[in-house]
Coordinates of C-alpha atoms and ligand atoms in Angstrom, one line a residue:
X1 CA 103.2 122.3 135.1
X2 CA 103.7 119.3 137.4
X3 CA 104.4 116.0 135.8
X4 CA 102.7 113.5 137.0
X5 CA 103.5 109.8 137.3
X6 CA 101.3 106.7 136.3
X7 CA 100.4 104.1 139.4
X8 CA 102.8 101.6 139.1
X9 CA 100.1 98.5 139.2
X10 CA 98.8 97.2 135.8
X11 CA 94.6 97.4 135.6
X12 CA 93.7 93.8 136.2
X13 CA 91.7 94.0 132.9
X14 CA 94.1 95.4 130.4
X15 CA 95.1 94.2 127.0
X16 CA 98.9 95.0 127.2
X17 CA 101.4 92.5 127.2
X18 CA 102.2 90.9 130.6
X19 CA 105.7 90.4 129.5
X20 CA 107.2 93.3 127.3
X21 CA 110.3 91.9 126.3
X22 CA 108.4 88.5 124.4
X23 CA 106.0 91.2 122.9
X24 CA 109.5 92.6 121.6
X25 CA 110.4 89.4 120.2
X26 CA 106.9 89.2 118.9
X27 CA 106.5 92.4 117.5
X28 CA 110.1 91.9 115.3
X29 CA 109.1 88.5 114.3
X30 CA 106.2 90.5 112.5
X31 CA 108.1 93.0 111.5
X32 CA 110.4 90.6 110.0
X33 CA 107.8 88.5 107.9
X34 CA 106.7 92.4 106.5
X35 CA 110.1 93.1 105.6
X36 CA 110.7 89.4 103.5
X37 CA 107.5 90.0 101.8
X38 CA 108.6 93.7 100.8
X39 CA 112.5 92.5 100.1
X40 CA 111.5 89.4 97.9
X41 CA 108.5 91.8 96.0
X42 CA 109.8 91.5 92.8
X43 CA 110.2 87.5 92.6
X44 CA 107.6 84.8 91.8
X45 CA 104.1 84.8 91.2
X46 CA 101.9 87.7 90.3
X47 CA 98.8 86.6 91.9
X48 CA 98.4 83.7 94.1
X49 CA 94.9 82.6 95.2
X50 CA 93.5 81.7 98.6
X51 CA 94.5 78.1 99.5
X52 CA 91.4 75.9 100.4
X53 CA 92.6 75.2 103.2
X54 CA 93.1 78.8 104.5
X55 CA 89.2 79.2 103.1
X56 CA 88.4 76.7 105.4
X57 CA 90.2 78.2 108.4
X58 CA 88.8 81.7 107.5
X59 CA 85.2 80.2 107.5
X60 CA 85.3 79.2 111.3
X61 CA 83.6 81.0 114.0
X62 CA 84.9 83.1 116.6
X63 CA 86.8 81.9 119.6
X64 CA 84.9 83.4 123.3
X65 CA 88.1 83.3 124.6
X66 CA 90.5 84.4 122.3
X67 CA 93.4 82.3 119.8
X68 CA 96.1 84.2 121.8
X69 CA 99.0 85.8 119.9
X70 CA 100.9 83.3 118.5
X71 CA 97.6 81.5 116.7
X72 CA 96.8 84.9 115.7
X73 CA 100.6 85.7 114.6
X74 CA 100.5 82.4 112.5
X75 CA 96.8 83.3 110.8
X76 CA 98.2 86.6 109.6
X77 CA 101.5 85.4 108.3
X78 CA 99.5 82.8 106.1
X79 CA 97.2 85.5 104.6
X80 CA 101.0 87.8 103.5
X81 CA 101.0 85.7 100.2
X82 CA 97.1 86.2 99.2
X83 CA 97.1 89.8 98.2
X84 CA 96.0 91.5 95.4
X85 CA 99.6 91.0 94.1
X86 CA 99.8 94.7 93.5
X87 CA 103.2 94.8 95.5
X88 CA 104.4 92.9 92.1
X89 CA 106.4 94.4 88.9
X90 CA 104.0 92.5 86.7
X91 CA 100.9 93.2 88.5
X92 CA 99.3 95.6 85.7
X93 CA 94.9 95.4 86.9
X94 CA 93.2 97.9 87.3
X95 CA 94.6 100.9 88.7
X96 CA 96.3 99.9 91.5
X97 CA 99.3 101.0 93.6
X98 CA 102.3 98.8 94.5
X99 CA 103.2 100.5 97.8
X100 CA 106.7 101.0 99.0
X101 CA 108.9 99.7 102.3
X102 CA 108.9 102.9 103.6
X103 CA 105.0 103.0 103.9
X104 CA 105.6 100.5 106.8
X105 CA 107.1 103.4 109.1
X106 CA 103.9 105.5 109.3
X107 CA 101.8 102.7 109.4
X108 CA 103.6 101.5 112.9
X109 CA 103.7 105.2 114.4
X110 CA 99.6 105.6 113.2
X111 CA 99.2 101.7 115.3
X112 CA 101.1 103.1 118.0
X113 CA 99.6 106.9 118.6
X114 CA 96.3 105.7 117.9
X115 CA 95.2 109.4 116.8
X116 CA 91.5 110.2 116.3
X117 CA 91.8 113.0 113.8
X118 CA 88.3 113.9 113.8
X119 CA 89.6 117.0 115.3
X120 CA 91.1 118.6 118.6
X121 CA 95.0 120.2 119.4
X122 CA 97.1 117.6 118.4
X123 CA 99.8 116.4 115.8
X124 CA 97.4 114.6 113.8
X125 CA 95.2 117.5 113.1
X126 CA 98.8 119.9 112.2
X127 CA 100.1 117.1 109.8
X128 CA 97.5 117.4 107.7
X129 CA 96.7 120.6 107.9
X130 CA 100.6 121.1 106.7
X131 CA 99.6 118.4 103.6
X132 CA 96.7 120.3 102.7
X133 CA 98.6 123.4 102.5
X134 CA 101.5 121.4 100.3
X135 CA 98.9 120.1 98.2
X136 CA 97.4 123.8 97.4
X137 CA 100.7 125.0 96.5
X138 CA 101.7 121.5 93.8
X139 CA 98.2 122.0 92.4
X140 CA 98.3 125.7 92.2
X141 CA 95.3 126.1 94.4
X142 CA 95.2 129.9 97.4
X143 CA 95.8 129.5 100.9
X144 CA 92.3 130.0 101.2
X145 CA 91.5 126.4 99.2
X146 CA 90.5 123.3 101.9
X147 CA 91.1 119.7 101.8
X148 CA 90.7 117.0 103.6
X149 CA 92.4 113.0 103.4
X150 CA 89.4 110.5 102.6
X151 CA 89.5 107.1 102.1
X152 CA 89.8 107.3 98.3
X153 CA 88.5 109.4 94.8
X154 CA 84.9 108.0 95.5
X155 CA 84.5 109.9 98.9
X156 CA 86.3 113.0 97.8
X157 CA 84.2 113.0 94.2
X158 CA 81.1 112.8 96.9
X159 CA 82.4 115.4 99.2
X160 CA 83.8 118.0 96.7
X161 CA 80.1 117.7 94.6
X162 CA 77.9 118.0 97.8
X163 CA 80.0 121.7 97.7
X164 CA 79.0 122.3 94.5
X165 CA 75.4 121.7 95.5
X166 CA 75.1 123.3 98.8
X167 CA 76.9 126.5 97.2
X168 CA 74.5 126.3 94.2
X169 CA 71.1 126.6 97.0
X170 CA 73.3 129.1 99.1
X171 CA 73.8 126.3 101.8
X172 CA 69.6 125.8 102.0
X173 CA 70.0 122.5 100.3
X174 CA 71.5 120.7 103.4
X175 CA 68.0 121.7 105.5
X176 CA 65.6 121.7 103.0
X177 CA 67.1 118.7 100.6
X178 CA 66.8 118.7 96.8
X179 CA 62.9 119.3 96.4
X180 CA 62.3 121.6 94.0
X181 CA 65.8 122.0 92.5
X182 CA 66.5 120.2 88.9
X183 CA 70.6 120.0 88.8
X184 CA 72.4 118.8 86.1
X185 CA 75.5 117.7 85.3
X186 CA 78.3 117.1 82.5
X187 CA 81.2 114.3 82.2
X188 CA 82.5 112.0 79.8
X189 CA 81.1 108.9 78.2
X190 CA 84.8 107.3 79.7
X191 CA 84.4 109.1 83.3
X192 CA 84.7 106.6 86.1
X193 CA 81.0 105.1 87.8
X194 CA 82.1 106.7 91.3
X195 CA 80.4 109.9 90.0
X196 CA 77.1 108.8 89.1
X197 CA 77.0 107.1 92.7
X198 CA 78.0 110.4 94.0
X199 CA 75.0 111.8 92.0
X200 CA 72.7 109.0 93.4
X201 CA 74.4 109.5 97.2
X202 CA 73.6 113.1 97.2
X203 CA 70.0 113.1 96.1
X204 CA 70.7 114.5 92.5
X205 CA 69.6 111.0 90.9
X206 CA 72.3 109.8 88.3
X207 CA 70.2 110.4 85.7
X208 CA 70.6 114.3 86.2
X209 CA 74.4 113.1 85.0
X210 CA 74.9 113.9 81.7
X211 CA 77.5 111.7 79.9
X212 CA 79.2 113.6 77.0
X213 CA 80.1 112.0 73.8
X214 CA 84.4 111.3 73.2
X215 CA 86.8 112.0 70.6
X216 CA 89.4 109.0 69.0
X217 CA 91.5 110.4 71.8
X218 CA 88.9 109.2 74.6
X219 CA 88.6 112.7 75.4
X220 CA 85.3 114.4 75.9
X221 CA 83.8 116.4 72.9
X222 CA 83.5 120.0 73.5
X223 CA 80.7 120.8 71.0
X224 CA 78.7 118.5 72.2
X225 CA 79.4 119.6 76.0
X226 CA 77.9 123.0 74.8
X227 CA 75.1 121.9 73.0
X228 CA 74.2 119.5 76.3
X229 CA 74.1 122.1 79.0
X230 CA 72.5 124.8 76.6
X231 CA 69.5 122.4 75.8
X232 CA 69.2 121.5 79.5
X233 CA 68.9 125.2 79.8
X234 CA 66.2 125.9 77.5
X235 CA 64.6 122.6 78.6
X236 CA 64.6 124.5 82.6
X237 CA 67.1 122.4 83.9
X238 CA 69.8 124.1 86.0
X239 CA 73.5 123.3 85.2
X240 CA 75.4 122.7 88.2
X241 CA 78.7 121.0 87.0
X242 CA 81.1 120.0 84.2
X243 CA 83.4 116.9 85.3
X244 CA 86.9 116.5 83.7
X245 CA 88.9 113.5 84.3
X246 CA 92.7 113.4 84.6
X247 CA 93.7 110.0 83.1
X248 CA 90.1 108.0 82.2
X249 CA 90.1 104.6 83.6
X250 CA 89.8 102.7 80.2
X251 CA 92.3 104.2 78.1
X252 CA 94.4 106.5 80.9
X253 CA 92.4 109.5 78.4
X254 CA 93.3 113.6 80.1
X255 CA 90.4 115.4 78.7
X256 CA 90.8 119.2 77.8
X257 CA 90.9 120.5 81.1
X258 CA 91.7 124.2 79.8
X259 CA 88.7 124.2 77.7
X260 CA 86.3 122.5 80.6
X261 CA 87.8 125.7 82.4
X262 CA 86.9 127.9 79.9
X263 CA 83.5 126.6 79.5
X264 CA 82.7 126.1 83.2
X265 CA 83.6 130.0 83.8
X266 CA 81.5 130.8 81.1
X267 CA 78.5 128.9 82.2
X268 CA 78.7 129.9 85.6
X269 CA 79.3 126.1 86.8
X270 CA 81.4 124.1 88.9
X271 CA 84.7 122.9 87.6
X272 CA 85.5 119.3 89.0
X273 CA 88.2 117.2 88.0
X274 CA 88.3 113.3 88.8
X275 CA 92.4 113.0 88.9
X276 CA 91.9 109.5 90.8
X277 CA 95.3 108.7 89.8
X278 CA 95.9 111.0 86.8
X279 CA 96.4 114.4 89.2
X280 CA 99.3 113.1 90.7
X281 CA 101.3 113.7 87.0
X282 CA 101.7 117.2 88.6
X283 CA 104.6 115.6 89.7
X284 CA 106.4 114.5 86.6
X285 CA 107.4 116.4 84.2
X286 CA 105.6 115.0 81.2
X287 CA 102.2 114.9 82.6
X288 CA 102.4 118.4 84.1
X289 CA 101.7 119.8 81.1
X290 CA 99.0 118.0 80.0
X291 CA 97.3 118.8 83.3
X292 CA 97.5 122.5 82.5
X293 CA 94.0 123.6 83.7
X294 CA 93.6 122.0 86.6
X295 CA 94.5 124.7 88.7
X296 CA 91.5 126.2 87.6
X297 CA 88.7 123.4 88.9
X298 CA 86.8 124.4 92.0
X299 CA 87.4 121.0 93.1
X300 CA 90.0 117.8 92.3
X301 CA 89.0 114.2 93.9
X302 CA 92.2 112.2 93.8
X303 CA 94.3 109.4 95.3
X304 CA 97.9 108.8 96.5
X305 CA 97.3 105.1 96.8
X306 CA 97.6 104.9 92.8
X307 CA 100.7 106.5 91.6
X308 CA 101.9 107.5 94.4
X309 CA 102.3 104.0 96.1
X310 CA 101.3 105.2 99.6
X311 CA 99.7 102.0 101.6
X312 CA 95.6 102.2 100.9
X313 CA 93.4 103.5 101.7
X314 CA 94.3 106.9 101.0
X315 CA 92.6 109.7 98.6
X316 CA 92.4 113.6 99.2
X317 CA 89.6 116.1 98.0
X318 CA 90.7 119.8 97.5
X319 CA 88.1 122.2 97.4
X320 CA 89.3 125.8 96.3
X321 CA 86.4 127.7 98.1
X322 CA 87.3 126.8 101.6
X323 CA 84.2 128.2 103.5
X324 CA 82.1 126.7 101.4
X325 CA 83.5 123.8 101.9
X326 CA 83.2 124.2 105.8
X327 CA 79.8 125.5 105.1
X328 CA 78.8 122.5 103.5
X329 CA 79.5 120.2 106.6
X330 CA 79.7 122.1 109.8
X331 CA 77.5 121.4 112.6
X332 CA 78.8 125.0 114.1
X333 CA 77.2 128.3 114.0
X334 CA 79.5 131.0 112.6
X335 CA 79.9 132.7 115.9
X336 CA 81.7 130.1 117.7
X337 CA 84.6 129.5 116.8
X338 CA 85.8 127.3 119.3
X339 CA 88.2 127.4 122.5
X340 CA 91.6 129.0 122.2
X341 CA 93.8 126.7 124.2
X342 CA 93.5 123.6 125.5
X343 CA 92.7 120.4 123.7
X344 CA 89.4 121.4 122.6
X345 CA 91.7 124.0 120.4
X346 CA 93.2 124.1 117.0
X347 CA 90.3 125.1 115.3
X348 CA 88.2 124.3 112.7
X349 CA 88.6 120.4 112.6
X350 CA 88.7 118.3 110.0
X351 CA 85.0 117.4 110.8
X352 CA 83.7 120.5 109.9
X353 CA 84.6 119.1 106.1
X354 CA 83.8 116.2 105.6
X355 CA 81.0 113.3 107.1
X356 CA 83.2 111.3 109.7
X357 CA 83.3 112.1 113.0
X358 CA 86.3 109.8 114.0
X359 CA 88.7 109.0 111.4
X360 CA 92.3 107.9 111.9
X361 CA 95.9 109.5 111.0
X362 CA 95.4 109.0 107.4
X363 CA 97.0 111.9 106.3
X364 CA 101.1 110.5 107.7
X365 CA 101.2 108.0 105.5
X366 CA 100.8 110.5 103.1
X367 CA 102.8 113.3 104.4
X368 CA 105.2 111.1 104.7
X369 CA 105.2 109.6 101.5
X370 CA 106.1 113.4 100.2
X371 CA 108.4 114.0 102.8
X372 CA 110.4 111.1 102.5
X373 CA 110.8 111.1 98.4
X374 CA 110.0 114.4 97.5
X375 CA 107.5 115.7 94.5
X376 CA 110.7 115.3 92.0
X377 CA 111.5 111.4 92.5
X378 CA 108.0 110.3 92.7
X379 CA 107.1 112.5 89.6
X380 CA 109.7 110.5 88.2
X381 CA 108.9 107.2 88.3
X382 CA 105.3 108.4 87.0
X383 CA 107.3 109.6 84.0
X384 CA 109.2 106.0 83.9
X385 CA 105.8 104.3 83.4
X386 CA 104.1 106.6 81.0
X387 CA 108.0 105.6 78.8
X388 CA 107.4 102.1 79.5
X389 CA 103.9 102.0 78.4
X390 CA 105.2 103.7 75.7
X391 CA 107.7 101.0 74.8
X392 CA 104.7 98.3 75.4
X393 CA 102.9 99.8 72.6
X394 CA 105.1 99.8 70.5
X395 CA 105.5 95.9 71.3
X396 CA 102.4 95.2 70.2
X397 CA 102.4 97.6 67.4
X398 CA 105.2 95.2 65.5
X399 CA 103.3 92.2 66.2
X400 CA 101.2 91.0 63.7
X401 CA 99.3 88.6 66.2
X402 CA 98.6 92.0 68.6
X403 CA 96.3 94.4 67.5
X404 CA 96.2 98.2 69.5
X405 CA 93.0 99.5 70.7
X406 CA 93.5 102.6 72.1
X407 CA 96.1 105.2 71.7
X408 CA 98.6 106.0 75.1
X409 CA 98.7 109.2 77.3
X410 CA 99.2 108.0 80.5
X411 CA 99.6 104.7 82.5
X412 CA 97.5 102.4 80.3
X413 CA 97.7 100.5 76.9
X414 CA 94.8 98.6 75.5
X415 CA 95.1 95.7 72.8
X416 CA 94.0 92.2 72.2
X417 CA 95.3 88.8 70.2
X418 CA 93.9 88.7 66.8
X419 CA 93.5 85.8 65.3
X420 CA 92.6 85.2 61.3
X421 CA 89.1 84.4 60.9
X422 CA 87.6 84.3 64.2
X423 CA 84.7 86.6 64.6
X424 CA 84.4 89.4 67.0
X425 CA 82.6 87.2 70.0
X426 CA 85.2 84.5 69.7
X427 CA 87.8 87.1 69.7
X428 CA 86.1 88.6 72.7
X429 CA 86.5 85.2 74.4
X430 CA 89.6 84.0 73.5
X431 CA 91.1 87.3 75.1
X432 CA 89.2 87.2 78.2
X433 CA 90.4 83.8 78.3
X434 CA 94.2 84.5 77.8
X435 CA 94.2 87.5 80.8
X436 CA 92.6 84.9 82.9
X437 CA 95.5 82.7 81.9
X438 CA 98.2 84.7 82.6
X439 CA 96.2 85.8 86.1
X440 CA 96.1 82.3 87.2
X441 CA 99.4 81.3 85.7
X442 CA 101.1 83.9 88.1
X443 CA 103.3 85.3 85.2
X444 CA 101.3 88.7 84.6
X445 CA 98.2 90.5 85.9
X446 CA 96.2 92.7 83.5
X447 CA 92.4 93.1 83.6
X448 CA 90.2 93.3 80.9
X449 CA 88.1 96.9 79.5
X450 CA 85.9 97.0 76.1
X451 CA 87.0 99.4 73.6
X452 CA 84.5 100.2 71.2
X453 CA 82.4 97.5 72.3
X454 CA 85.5 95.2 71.8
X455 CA 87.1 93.1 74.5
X456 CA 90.7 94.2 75.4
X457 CA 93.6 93.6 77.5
X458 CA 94.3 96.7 79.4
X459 CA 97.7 96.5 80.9
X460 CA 97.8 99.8 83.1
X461 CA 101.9 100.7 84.8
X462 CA 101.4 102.5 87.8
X463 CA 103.9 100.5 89.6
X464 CA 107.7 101.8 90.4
X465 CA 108.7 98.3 90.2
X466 CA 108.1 97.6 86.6
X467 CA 111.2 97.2 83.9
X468 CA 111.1 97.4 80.3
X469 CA 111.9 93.8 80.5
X470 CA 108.8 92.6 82.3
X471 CA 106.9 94.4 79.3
X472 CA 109.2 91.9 77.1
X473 CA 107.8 89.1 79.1
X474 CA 104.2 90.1 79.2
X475 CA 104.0 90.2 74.9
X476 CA 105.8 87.0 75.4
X477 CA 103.8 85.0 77.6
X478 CA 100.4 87.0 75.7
X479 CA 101.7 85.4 71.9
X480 CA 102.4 82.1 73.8
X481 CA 98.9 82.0 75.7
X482 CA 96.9 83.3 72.3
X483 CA 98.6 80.6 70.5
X484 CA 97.4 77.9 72.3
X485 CA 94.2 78.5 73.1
X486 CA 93.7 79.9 69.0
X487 CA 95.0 76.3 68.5
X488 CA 92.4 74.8 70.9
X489 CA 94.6 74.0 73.8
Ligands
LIG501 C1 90.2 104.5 90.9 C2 89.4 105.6 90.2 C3 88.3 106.2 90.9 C4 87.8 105.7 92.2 O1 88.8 105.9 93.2 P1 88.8 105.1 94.6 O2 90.0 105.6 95.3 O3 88.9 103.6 94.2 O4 87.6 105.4 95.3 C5 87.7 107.2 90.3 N1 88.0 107.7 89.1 C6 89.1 107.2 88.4 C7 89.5 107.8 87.1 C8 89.8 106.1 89.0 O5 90.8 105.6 88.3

């Protein structure tokens, strides 16, 4: 092979930098204002809103010709402050992730390779093919299994059940559509809405999801599970699925994932799991056993932007029939296979599983992620955060102003400020009222859930940042805030 050089003139219309060494300078500046943000993560406010002013700026219209890099420069440093506030030890909404320094290193070499990993013979397509194959063997899943890095649990929940579907019509479904097929479904009455949109995405209607009564534990109720698909039986329905979930999004809930395994192999149906951010306990050693089972499902939808504090977006669907899977989105006839060599090679491509056609290096930031800290330390600040959540319960538990809601299992407690005398709908409001408080106060972030109908402060720890003492502070500030407003202040 002959190397050959590139002409030595620049093309009169590119977009690289005229002069390389002030793109250096610009480049570090950046880097530089990434860096503070990361190093000084821990201090301040939790959540700080937009600015009006920077409203106003972001409401302008678009230049013909162009701001030029230092405007631009300047317009992205003043957004660095406006996040979620996820990157914060006290950010506790939702289920979020708080990212990590390191997440900055893939995130520059993805920029700079520009990689379409749709498919074709390059790195891109290896890497993940090397994740996948990682991912199998934490999860317990054959070489045989497939999977492919998505944007998040929702597309994996949509890609792994369109599986379960095609399989079900042997493949004829993806020609003929759903006519004439009655599918049903089985998940918890706590299981996360991204799988009745998956149900409504793929034609099956929602309604054909059947949501399954829960235990005080949150967990879903087995009887009842049986009783549900046998009457959809007898009622000529045909089964399709039972849906586990690995850490609910209310109450953090793992529900029996042995027994859906049982139940799905005796049924003949599809065993998915929705780990969103619960799957990732794999890692730790407290939550592994409490995920016993999942090495069974057919399928697990998950995300390593949660616990796993890669950059978003970045989720991962594992599908343990491989050809099915392929069979389920390939374009390509059995008999070709594709070209040997060349970079039309390294066949199949990750198109073949999934519904995008171009899709970027997704999967480094990932790989990476594992690489860098191993299984062993990030199952380990997983562990830290199901300690410290814990701790907070038992916080609340000795205050006689707190008042649990939920019990613990993973990454989230759920309680509220009581106050004497104050019916349920006042108590309802004044707790809404004190985690909008603390949000715009900066102190803490929690969102809200209902428990039972009641309105709660969920305080979810997926966050290697947190310390016990921010837990101190957060039952601190919650007593102070729920004192004042109780007292009409
Ligand atoms: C977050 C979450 C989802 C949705 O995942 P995305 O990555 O936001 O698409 C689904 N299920 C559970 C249990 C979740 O916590």
């Amino acid at each position: 092979m002959t190397e050959k050089t590139a002409p030595e003139t620049r093309s009169p219309t590119t977009l690289d930098p005229q002069d390389w060494s002030a793109f250096r300078t610009r480049a570090h500046a950046m880097l530089e204002r990434a860096l503070d943000k990361m190093e000084d993560a821990t201090d301040g406010r939790v959540w700080t809103p937009v600015p009006e002013a920077l409203h106003r700026t972001l409401e302008t219209g678009l230049s013909q010709e162009g701001t030029g890099p230092e405007a631009m420069d300047a317009l992205i440093a003043s957004l660095l402050p406006h996040g979620v506030g996820n990157t914060h030890p006290r950010f506790f909404g939702w289920v979020h992730g708080a990212g990590t320094p390191s997440g900055l290193m893939p995130a520059i070499a993805e920029a700079a390779m520009n990689a379409n990993c749709g498919g074709r013979n390059h790195a891109g397509i290896h890497v993940e093919r090397q994740l996948t194959r990682w991912l199998c063997n934490l999860f317990g899943f054959p070489d045989t299994a497939s999977g492919l890095a998505v944007s998040g649990t929702s597309m994996a929940t949509i890609i792994a059940l369109k599986t379960a579907r095609d399989r079900a019509t042997a493949f004829a479904s993806r020609a003929d559509g759903m006519a004439g097929h009655s599918f049903t479904a089985y998940t918890s009455a706590e299981a996360h809405a991204c799988i009745a949109r998956a149900f409504d995405i793929l034609g099956l209607g929602s309604e054909a999801l059947r949501k399954i009564p829960v235990d005080d534990h949150f967990r879903m109720q087995l009887p009842a599970l049986r009783a549900a698909v046998a009457e959809d039986r007898a009622s000529g329905k045909t089964p399709l699925a039972i849906i586990g979930t690995a850490g609910t999004v209310n109450t953090g809930a793992i529900d029996p994932l042995v027994d859906l395994a049982d139940i799905a192999a005796e049924e003949g149906l599809w065993f998915h799991v929705d780990g969103a951010f619960g799957a990732c306990g794999i890692m730790s050693e407290r939550l592994a056993p409490r995920l016993a089972g999942i090495d069974r499902a057919d399928s697990i939808a998950f995300d390593f932007h949660k616990w796993l504090h890669v950059t978003y977006d970045a989720g991962f669907v594992l599908v343990r029939d491989g050809e099915a899977h392929r069979k389920s989105f390939s374009n390509r006839p059995d008999y070709l296979s594709g070209v040997e060599r060349g970079l039309a090679a390294a066949n199949p491509w990750p198109v073949e599983y999934g519904p995008e056609l171009s899709r970027g290096f997704r999967a480094l930031k990932i790989w990476a992620q594992l690489l860098e800290f191993g299984p062993a330390r990030l199952g380990a600040a997983i562990t830290a955060n199901c300690e410290q959540v814990d701790y907070l319960a038992s916080l609340v538990d000795r205050e006689s102003d707190l008042e649990r809601l939920a019990p613990t299992e993973t990454s989230i407690c759920c309680f509220r400020y009581k106050a004497e005398g104050m019916s349920e709908e006042d108590l309802d409001a004044l707790n809404q009222e004190i985690v909008i408080r603390l949000q715009e106060s900066g102190a803490a972030a929690p969102s809200t859930t209902r428990i039972r109908g009641a309105l709660a402060i969920r305080v979810n720890i997926t966050n290697h940042r947190t310390r016990f003492a921010d837990l101190d502070y957060l039952i601190e500030e919650t007593l102070n805030v729920g004192k004042a407003i109780a007292s009409g202040k």
